[in-house]
PDB file of C-alpha atoms in Angstrom:
ATOM      1  CA  UNK A  26     -10.316  29.922  -1.022  1.00 75.00           C
ATOM      2  CA  UNK A  27     -10.268  28.969   2.489  1.00 81.00           C
ATOM      3  CA  UNK A  28     -10.641  24.967   1.584  1.00 91.00           C
ATOM      4  CA  UNK A  29     -11.829  23.261   4.554  1.00 94.00           C
ATOM      5  CA  UNK A  30     -12.419  24.510   8.059  1.00 95.00           C
ATOM      6  CA  UNK A  31     -12.925  23.002  11.301  1.00 96.00           C
ATOM      7  CA  UNK A  32     -13.772  24.465  14.789  1.00 96.00           C
ATOM      8  CA  UNK A  33     -12.972  24.039  17.328  1.00 96.00           C
ATOM      9  CA  UNK A  34      -9.493  23.207  16.948  1.00 94.00           C
ATOM     10  CA  UNK A  35      -9.589  21.767  20.739  1.00 95.00           C
ATOM     11  CA  UNK A  36     -12.308  20.507  22.862  1.00 96.00           C
ATOM     12  CA  UNK A  37     -12.626  18.887  26.332  1.00 97.00           C
ATOM     13  CA  UNK A  38     -15.991  17.260  27.080  1.00 97.00           C
ATOM     14  CA  UNK A  39     -17.199  15.450  29.987  1.00 97.00           C
ATOM     15  CA  UNK A  40     -18.736  11.789  29.834  1.00 97.00           C
ATOM     16  CA  UNK A  41     -22.588  12.493  28.582  1.00 97.00           C
ATOM     17  CA  UNK A  42     -21.886  15.665  27.212  1.00 97.00           C
ATOM     18  CA  UNK A  43     -23.219  16.591  23.613  1.00 96.00           C
ATOM     19  CA  UNK A  44     -21.552  18.644  20.805  1.00 96.00           C
ATOM     20  CA  UNK A  45     -21.313  19.748  17.358  1.00 97.00           C
ATOM     21  CA  UNK A  46     -18.190  19.530  15.442  1.00 98.00           C
ATOM     22  CA  UNK A  47     -18.057  22.158  12.462  1.00 98.00           C
ATOM     23  CA  UNK A  48     -16.957  21.514   9.291  1.00 97.00           C
ATOM     24  CA  UNK A  49     -17.228  23.919   5.981  1.00 97.00           C
ATOM     25  CA  UNK A  50     -15.772  23.912   2.613  1.00 96.00           C
ATOM     26  CA  UNK A  51     -15.920  26.566  -0.109  1.00 95.00           C
ATOM     27  CA  UNK A  52     -14.804  24.212  -2.951  1.00 92.00           C
ATOM     28  CA  UNK A  53     -18.514  23.784  -4.209  1.00 91.00           C
ATOM     29  CA  UNK A  54     -17.816  20.050  -3.324  1.00 90.00           C
ATOM     30  CA  UNK A  55     -20.544  17.360  -3.554  1.00 88.00           C
ATOM     31  CA  UNK A  56     -18.675  15.073  -1.298  1.00 88.00           C
ATOM     32  CA  UNK A  57     -17.913  15.368   2.246  1.00 91.00           C
ATOM     33  CA  UNK A  58     -16.668  13.059   4.968  1.00 91.00           C
ATOM     34  CA  UNK A  59     -15.722  12.683   8.757  1.00 95.00           C
ATOM     35  CA  UNK A  60     -13.039  10.490   9.900  1.00 94.00           C
ATOM     36  CA  UNK A  61     -11.403  10.036  13.192  1.00 96.00           C
ATOM     37  CA  UNK A  62      -7.723   9.431  13.397  1.00 93.00           C
ATOM     38  CA  UNK A  63      -6.242   7.438  16.608  1.00 93.00           C
ATOM     39  CA  UNK A  64      -2.926   6.087  17.312  1.00 85.00           C
ATOM     40  CA  UNK A  65      -2.022   3.026  15.394  1.00 83.00           C
ATOM     41  CA  UNK A  66      -5.278   2.638  13.407  1.00 85.00           C
ATOM     42  CA  UNK A  67      -4.814   5.316  10.782  1.00 86.00           C
ATOM     43  CA  UNK A  68      -8.307   7.012   9.732  1.00 90.00           C
ATOM     44  CA  UNK A  69     -11.667   5.446   9.894  1.00 92.00           C
ATOM     45  CA  UNK A  70     -14.679   6.614   8.110  1.00 90.00           C
ATOM     46  CA  UNK A  71     -17.343   7.946  10.579  1.00 94.00           C
ATOM     47  CA  UNK A  72     -20.010   9.370   7.989  1.00 94.00           C
ATOM     48  CA  UNK A  73     -19.930  10.901   4.357  1.00 90.00           C
ATOM     49  CA  UNK A  74     -22.241  12.575   2.207  1.00 90.00           C
ATOM     50  CA  UNK A  75     -22.417  12.679  -1.537  1.00 86.00           C
ATOM     51  CA  UNK A  76     -24.762  15.769  -1.477  1.00 88.00           C
ATOM     52  CA  UNK A  77     -27.027  18.264  -0.049  1.00 92.00           C
ATOM     53  CA  UNK A  78     -29.796  16.093   2.041  1.00 93.00           C
ATOM     54  CA  UNK A  79     -27.952  12.542   1.321  1.00 91.00           C
ATOM     55  CA  UNK A  80     -25.688  11.055   4.037  1.00 93.00           C
ATOM     56  CA  UNK A  81     -24.686   7.514   4.753  1.00 91.00           C
ATOM     57  CA  UNK A  82     -22.607   5.499   7.238  1.00 91.00           C
ATOM     58  CA  UNK A  83     -19.090   4.842   7.265  1.00 88.00           C
ATOM     59  CA  UNK A  84     -17.041   2.235   9.257  1.00 87.00           C
ATOM     60  CA  UNK A  85     -17.512   3.606  12.766  1.00 94.00           C
ATOM     61  CA  UNK A  86     -20.759   5.440  12.948  1.00 96.00           C
ATOM     62  CA  UNK A  87     -22.300   4.639  16.325  1.00 96.00           C
ATOM     63  CA  UNK A  88     -22.743   7.588  18.677  1.00 96.00           C
ATOM     64  CA  UNK A  89     -22.425  10.134  15.841  1.00 97.00           C
ATOM     65  CA  UNK A  90     -24.837  11.747  13.701  1.00 97.00           C
ATOM     66  CA  UNK A  91     -24.863  14.033  10.592  1.00 97.00           C
ATOM     67  CA  UNK A  92     -26.550  16.172   8.192  1.00 96.00           C
ATOM     68  CA  UNK A  93     -26.081  18.006   5.232  1.00 96.00           C
ATOM     69  CA  UNK A  94     -28.603  20.908   4.859  1.00 96.00           C
ATOM     70  CA  UNK A  95     -26.325  22.482   2.576  1.00 96.00           C
ATOM     71  CA  UNK A  96     -23.536  21.980   0.151  1.00 94.00           C
ATOM     72  CA  UNK A  97     -20.895  23.766   2.209  1.00 96.00           C
ATOM     73  CA  UNK A  98     -21.385  22.649   6.055  1.00 97.00           C
ATOM     74  CA  UNK A  99     -21.403  19.018   6.999  1.00 97.00           C
ATOM     75  CA  UNK A 100     -21.482  19.130  11.254  1.00 98.00           C
ATOM     76  CA  UNK A 101     -20.716  16.163  13.096  1.00 98.00           C
ATOM     77  CA  UNK A 102     -22.894  15.601  16.401  1.00 98.00           C
ATOM     78  CA  UNK A 103     -21.779  13.671  19.562  1.00 96.00           C
ATOM     79  CA  UNK A 104     -25.157  12.805  21.055  1.00 92.00           C
ATOM     80  CA  UNK A 105     -23.670  11.466  24.445  1.00 96.00           C
ATOM     81  CA  UNK A 106     -19.988  11.454  24.778  1.00 96.00           C
ATOM     82  CA  UNK A 107     -17.890   8.658  25.853  1.00 97.00           C
ATOM     83  CA  UNK A 108     -14.274   8.538  26.607  1.00 97.00           C
ATOM     84  CA  UNK A 109     -13.998   5.990  23.894  1.00 96.00           C
ATOM     85  CA  UNK A 110     -14.684   9.034  21.480  1.00 97.00           C
ATOM     86  CA  UNK A 111     -11.437  10.729  22.652  1.00 97.00           C
ATOM     87  CA  UNK A 112      -9.858  11.391  19.198  1.00 97.00           C
ATOM     88  CA  UNK A 113      -8.770  13.637  16.415  1.00 95.00           C
ATOM     89  CA  UNK A 114     -11.445  14.179  14.096  1.00 97.00           C
ATOM     90  CA  UNK A 115     -10.837  15.303  10.590  1.00 95.00           C
ATOM     91  CA  UNK A 116     -13.418  16.386   7.954  1.00 95.00           C
ATOM     92  CA  UNK A 117     -12.731  16.274   4.223  1.00 92.00           C
ATOM     93  CA  UNK A 118     -14.226  16.920   0.933  1.00 90.00           C
ATOM     94  CA  UNK A 119     -13.888  16.275  -2.902  1.00 86.00           C
ATOM     95  CA  UNK A 120     -15.480  17.184  -5.876  1.00 83.00           C
ATOM     96  CA  UNK A 121     -18.015  14.510  -7.389  1.00 65.00           C
ATOM     97  CA  UNK A 122     -17.265  11.834  -9.716  1.00 45.00           C
ATOM     98  CA  UNK A 123     -13.853   9.968  -9.976  1.00 44.00           C
ATOM     99  CA  UNK A 124     -14.780   8.754 -13.122  1.00 42.00           C
ATOM    100  CA  UNK A 125     -14.223  12.503 -14.166  1.00 41.00           C
ATOM    101  CA  UNK A 126     -10.428  11.571 -13.931  1.00 44.00           C
ATOM    102  CA  UNK A 127      -9.083  12.886 -10.528  1.00 51.00           C
ATOM    103  CA  UNK A 128     -10.785  13.123  -7.383  1.00 67.00           C
ATOM    104  CA  UNK A 129      -8.627  14.513  -4.433  1.00 77.00           C
ATOM    105  CA  UNK A 130      -9.880  14.712  -0.811  1.00 83.00           C
ATOM    106  CA  UNK A 131      -9.151  18.018   0.743  1.00 88.00           C
ATOM    107  CA  UNK A 132      -8.725  17.481   4.507  1.00 91.00           C
ATOM    108  CA  UNK A 133      -9.270  20.284   7.095  1.00 93.00           C
ATOM    109  CA  UNK A 134      -6.651  20.879   9.890  1.00 92.00           C
ATOM    110  CA  UNK A 135      -8.603  18.416  12.469  1.00 94.00           C
ATOM    111  CA  UNK A 136     -10.493  19.053  15.878  1.00 96.00           C
ATOM    112  CA  UNK A 137      -8.709  17.186  18.865  1.00 95.00           C
ATOM    113  CA  UNK A 138     -11.652  15.924  21.490  1.00 97.00           C
ATOM    114  CA  UNK A 139     -10.831  14.535  24.749  1.00 97.00           C
ATOM    115  CA  UNK A 140     -13.886  13.187  26.886  1.00 97.00           C
ATOM    116  CA  UNK A 141     -13.256  12.964  30.371  1.00 96.00           C
TER     117      UNK A 141
ATOM    118  CA  UNK B  21     -13.535  -5.720   1.823  1.00 74.00           C
ATOM    119  CA  UNK B  22     -10.794  -3.453   0.805  1.00 79.00           C
ATOM    120  CA  UNK B  23      -7.904  -3.025   3.204  1.00 88.00           C
ATOM    121  CA  UNK B  24      -4.717  -1.160   3.307  1.00 93.00           C
ATOM    122  CA  UNK B  25      -1.310  -2.865   5.198  1.00 95.00           C
ATOM    123  CA  UNK B  26       1.237  -0.710   5.882  1.00 96.00           C
ATOM    124  CA  UNK B  27       3.807  -3.063   7.481  1.00 96.00           C
ATOM    125  CA  UNK B  28       6.403  -0.481   8.728  1.00 95.00           C
ATOM    126  CA  UNK B  29       5.107   1.486  11.631  1.00 94.00           C
ATOM    127  CA  UNK B  30       8.019   3.598  12.100  1.00 96.00           C
ATOM    128  CA  UNK B  31      11.225   4.130   9.888  1.00 97.00           C
ATOM    129  CA  UNK B  32      14.543   6.058  10.352  1.00 97.00           C
ATOM    130  CA  UNK B  33      16.704   7.156   7.646  1.00 97.00           C
ATOM    131  CA  UNK B  34      19.639   9.973   7.256  1.00 97.00           C
ATOM    132  CA  UNK B  35      19.001  12.873   5.371  1.00 97.00           C
ATOM    133  CA  UNK B  36      20.420  12.452   1.880  1.00 97.00           C
ATOM    134  CA  UNK B  37      19.261   8.701   1.859  1.00 97.00           C
ATOM    135  CA  UNK B  38      16.786   7.249  -0.322  1.00 97.00           C
ATOM    136  CA  UNK B  39      13.354   6.235   0.883  1.00 97.00           C
ATOM    137  CA  UNK B  40      10.654   3.469   0.514  1.00 98.00           C
ATOM    138  CA  UNK B  41       7.636   3.273   2.143  1.00 98.00           C
ATOM    139  CA  UNK B  42       5.663   0.166   1.605  1.00 98.00           C
ATOM    140  CA  UNK B  43       1.863  -0.311   1.159  1.00 97.00           C
ATOM    141  CA  UNK B  44      -0.083  -3.455   0.055  1.00 96.00           C
ATOM    142  CA  UNK B  45      -3.761  -3.242  -0.694  1.00 93.00           C
ATOM    143  CA  UNK B  46      -6.713  -5.899  -0.940  1.00 89.00           C
ATOM    144  CA  UNK B  47      -9.451  -5.105  -3.556  1.00 81.00           C
ATOM    145  CA  UNK B  48     -11.407  -6.917  -5.417  1.00 73.00           C
ATOM    146  CA  UNK B  49     -11.324  -4.629  -8.633  1.00 75.00           C
ATOM    147  CA  UNK B  50      -8.909  -2.096 -10.142  1.00 75.00           C
ATOM    148  CA  UNK B  51      -8.168   0.319  -6.986  1.00 82.00           C
ATOM    149  CA  UNK B  52      -7.740   3.940  -6.745  1.00 86.00           C
ATOM    150  CA  UNK B  53      -4.428   4.360  -4.854  1.00 90.00           C
ATOM    151  CA  UNK B  54      -3.154   7.532  -2.748  1.00 92.00           C
ATOM    152  CA  UNK B  55      -0.345   8.592  -0.444  1.00 95.00           C
ATOM    153  CA  UNK B  56      -1.174  11.050   2.022  1.00 94.00           C
ATOM    154  CA  UNK B  57       1.448  13.089   4.142  1.00 96.00           C
ATOM    155  CA  UNK B  58       0.194  14.516   7.437  1.00 93.00           C
ATOM    156  CA  UNK B  59       3.000  16.707   9.380  1.00 91.00           C
ATOM    157  CA  UNK B  60       2.675  16.871  13.206  1.00 85.00           C
ATOM    158  CA  UNK B  61      -0.567  18.764  14.306  1.00 81.00           C
ATOM    159  CA  UNK B  62      -1.862  19.053  10.757  1.00 84.00           C
ATOM    160  CA  UNK B  63      -4.349  17.768   8.508  1.00 86.00           C
ATOM    161  CA  UNK B  64      -3.908  15.234   5.301  1.00 91.00           C
ATOM    162  CA  UNK B  65      -2.210  16.315   2.563  1.00 92.00           C
ATOM    163  CA  UNK B  66      -2.058  14.538  -0.865  1.00 91.00           C
ATOM    164  CA  UNK B  67       1.352  13.547  -2.141  1.00 95.00           C
ATOM    165  CA  UNK B  68       0.120  11.439  -5.246  1.00 93.00           C
ATOM    166  CA  UNK B  69      -2.383   9.128  -6.485  1.00 90.00           C
ATOM    167  CA  UNK B  70      -2.817   6.524  -8.955  1.00 90.00           C
ATOM    168  CA  UNK B  71      -6.321   6.014 -10.994  1.00 83.00           C
ATOM    169  CA  UNK B  72      -5.321   4.304 -14.473  1.00 80.00           C
ATOM    170  CA  UNK B  73      -2.261   4.218 -17.077  1.00 83.00           C
ATOM    171  CA  UNK B  74       1.285   4.802 -16.082  1.00 86.00           C
ATOM    172  CA  UNK B  75       2.030   2.846 -13.079  1.00 90.00           C
ATOM    173  CA  UNK B  76       5.030   4.870 -12.262  1.00 95.00           C
ATOM    174  CA  UNK B  77       3.259   7.913 -10.804  1.00 94.00           C
ATOM    175  CA  UNK B  78       5.200  11.193  -9.810  1.00 95.00           C
ATOM    176  CA  UNK B  79       3.740  13.420  -6.868  1.00 94.00           C
ATOM    177  CA  UNK B  80       4.895  16.479  -5.136  1.00 94.00           C
ATOM    178  CA  UNK B  81       7.916  17.153  -2.904  1.00 94.00           C
ATOM    179  CA  UNK B  82      10.085  14.591  -5.060  1.00 96.00           C
ATOM    180  CA  UNK B  83       7.907  11.716  -4.280  1.00 97.00           C
ATOM    181  CA  UNK B  84       7.000   9.032  -6.696  1.00 97.00           C
ATOM    182  CA  UNK B  85       4.816   5.723  -6.163  1.00 97.00           C
ATOM    183  CA  UNK B  86       4.930   2.269  -8.467  1.00 96.00           C
ATOM    184  CA  UNK B  87       1.999   0.267  -8.773  1.00 94.00           C
ATOM    185  CA  UNK B  88       2.325  -3.419  -9.346  1.00 94.00           C
ATOM    186  CA  UNK B  89      -0.926  -5.178  -9.679  1.00 91.00           C
ATOM    187  CA  UNK B  90       1.013  -8.566  -9.283  1.00 91.00           C
ATOM    188  CA  UNK B  91       2.431  -7.846  -5.996  1.00 93.00           C
ATOM    189  CA  UNK B  92      -0.669  -5.350  -4.832  1.00 93.00           C
ATOM    190  CA  UNK B  93       1.608  -2.810  -3.650  1.00 95.00           C
ATOM    191  CA  UNK B  94       1.845   0.562  -4.072  1.00 96.00           C
ATOM    192  CA  UNK B  95       5.151   1.605  -2.614  1.00 98.00           C
ATOM    193  CA  UNK B  96       6.034   5.307  -2.121  1.00 98.00           C
ATOM    194  CA  UNK B  97       9.848   6.399  -2.709  1.00 98.00           C
ATOM    195  CA  UNK B  98      12.203   9.123  -2.704  1.00 98.00           C
ATOM    196  CA  UNK B  99      15.756   9.319  -4.198  1.00 97.00           C
ATOM    197  CA  UNK B 100      17.052  11.479  -1.261  1.00 97.00           C
ATOM    198  CA  UNK B 101      15.224  12.687   1.842  1.00 97.00           C
ATOM    199  CA  UNK B 102      14.949  15.985   3.519  1.00 96.00           C
ATOM    200  CA  UNK B 103      14.644  16.640   7.046  1.00 96.00           C
ATOM    201  CA  UNK B 104      11.342  18.575   6.191  1.00 95.00           C
ATOM    202  CA  UNK B 105      10.045  15.156   4.925  1.00 96.00           C
ATOM    203  CA  UNK B 106       9.806  13.663   8.510  1.00 96.00           C
ATOM    204  CA  UNK B 107       5.985  13.164   9.149  1.00 96.00           C
ATOM    205  CA  UNK B 108       3.425  10.478   9.119  1.00 95.00           C
ATOM    206  CA  UNK B 109       2.658   8.958   5.591  1.00 97.00           C
ATOM    207  CA  UNK B 110      -0.576   7.172   4.741  1.00 95.00           C
ATOM    208  CA  UNK B 111      -1.784   5.048   2.046  1.00 95.00           C
ATOM    209  CA  UNK B 112      -5.392   4.528   1.075  1.00 91.00           C
ATOM    210  CA  UNK B 113      -7.705   2.926  -1.124  1.00 88.00           C
ATOM    211  CA  UNK B 114     -10.935   3.793  -3.001  1.00 80.00           C
ATOM    212  CA  UNK B 115     -13.663   2.083  -4.916  1.00 67.00           C
ATOM    213  CA  UNK B 116     -14.406   3.315  -8.138  1.00 53.00           C
ATOM    214  CA  UNK B 117     -17.022   5.479  -8.241  1.00 52.00           C
ATOM    215  CA  UNK B 118     -16.669   7.505  -5.114  1.00 54.00           C
ATOM    216  CA  UNK B 119     -13.564   9.215  -3.499  1.00 49.00           C
ATOM    217  CA  UNK B 120     -15.219   9.187  -0.259  1.00 58.00           C
ATOM    218  CA  UNK B 121     -15.101   5.711   1.151  1.00 73.00           C
ATOM    219  CA  UNK B 122     -11.200   5.682   1.268  1.00 82.00           C
ATOM    220  CA  UNK B 123      -9.790   3.143   3.472  1.00 86.00           C
ATOM    221  CA  UNK B 124      -6.422   4.091   4.997  1.00 90.00           C
ATOM    222  CA  UNK B 125      -3.571   2.140   6.493  1.00 93.00           C
ATOM    223  CA  UNK B 126      -2.156   2.554   9.815  1.00 94.00           C
ATOM    224  CA  UNK B 127       0.641   4.913   8.466  1.00 95.00           C
ATOM    225  CA  UNK B 128       4.072   4.861   8.730  1.00 96.00           C
ATOM    226  CA  UNK B 129       6.208   7.496  10.780  1.00 96.00           C
ATOM    227  CA  UNK B 130       9.368   8.929   8.896  1.00 97.00           C
ATOM    228  CA  UNK B 131      12.107  10.161  11.356  1.00 97.00           C
ATOM    229  CA  UNK B 132      14.978  11.840   9.359  1.00 97.00           C
ATOM    230  CA  UNK B 133      18.381  11.964  11.228  1.00 96.00           C
ATOM    231  CA  UNK B 134      20.824  14.831  10.325  1.00 91.00           C
TER     232      UNK B 134
END
């Protein structure tokens, strides 16, 4: 298994440009999430999905869109990039049901985004 | 709302010394607690987790953590630190029912001197 993969690893955008960060997992996990990591702030949840066709907002959703058309993929779209979106973005996935006795989140390697 | 506090931003220890990283949480019910490690330029890797049962949890790489409900703490410990343990460590708390909505602390960066 490749686990959670993210592309690209690095990206530089100009203010106002749009782009999509790709995330895929091959573990048949129902839950997928997007976080951003900023110095001194830890990881903050942007959006998450509990299954194909179902998404919800996290702590910092403004300026980002997501969709979940398949179990495997969970792309994150920046509609009009702003310098405040300069960050490292992590995608994570986990199998359904914490009540099942254990639900580790598996993280991708991250995408480092710079918005000029 | 749930929250996690890691009071130490940066800690330096000598190789072979013991380590304790502090984590305090705020949550209305019994939380699910996690410790993750992030090596430079890498994603996060789960060290250990507490869901229920024994309050002393063993993890990978020789780490352990103890859940203390009375102190709302989940401190991470290692008896003897190795130079390869230098990394950033994150404590996280999740609500019952889903692990997707994790709340992370701001992290503690560990430096190991030889």
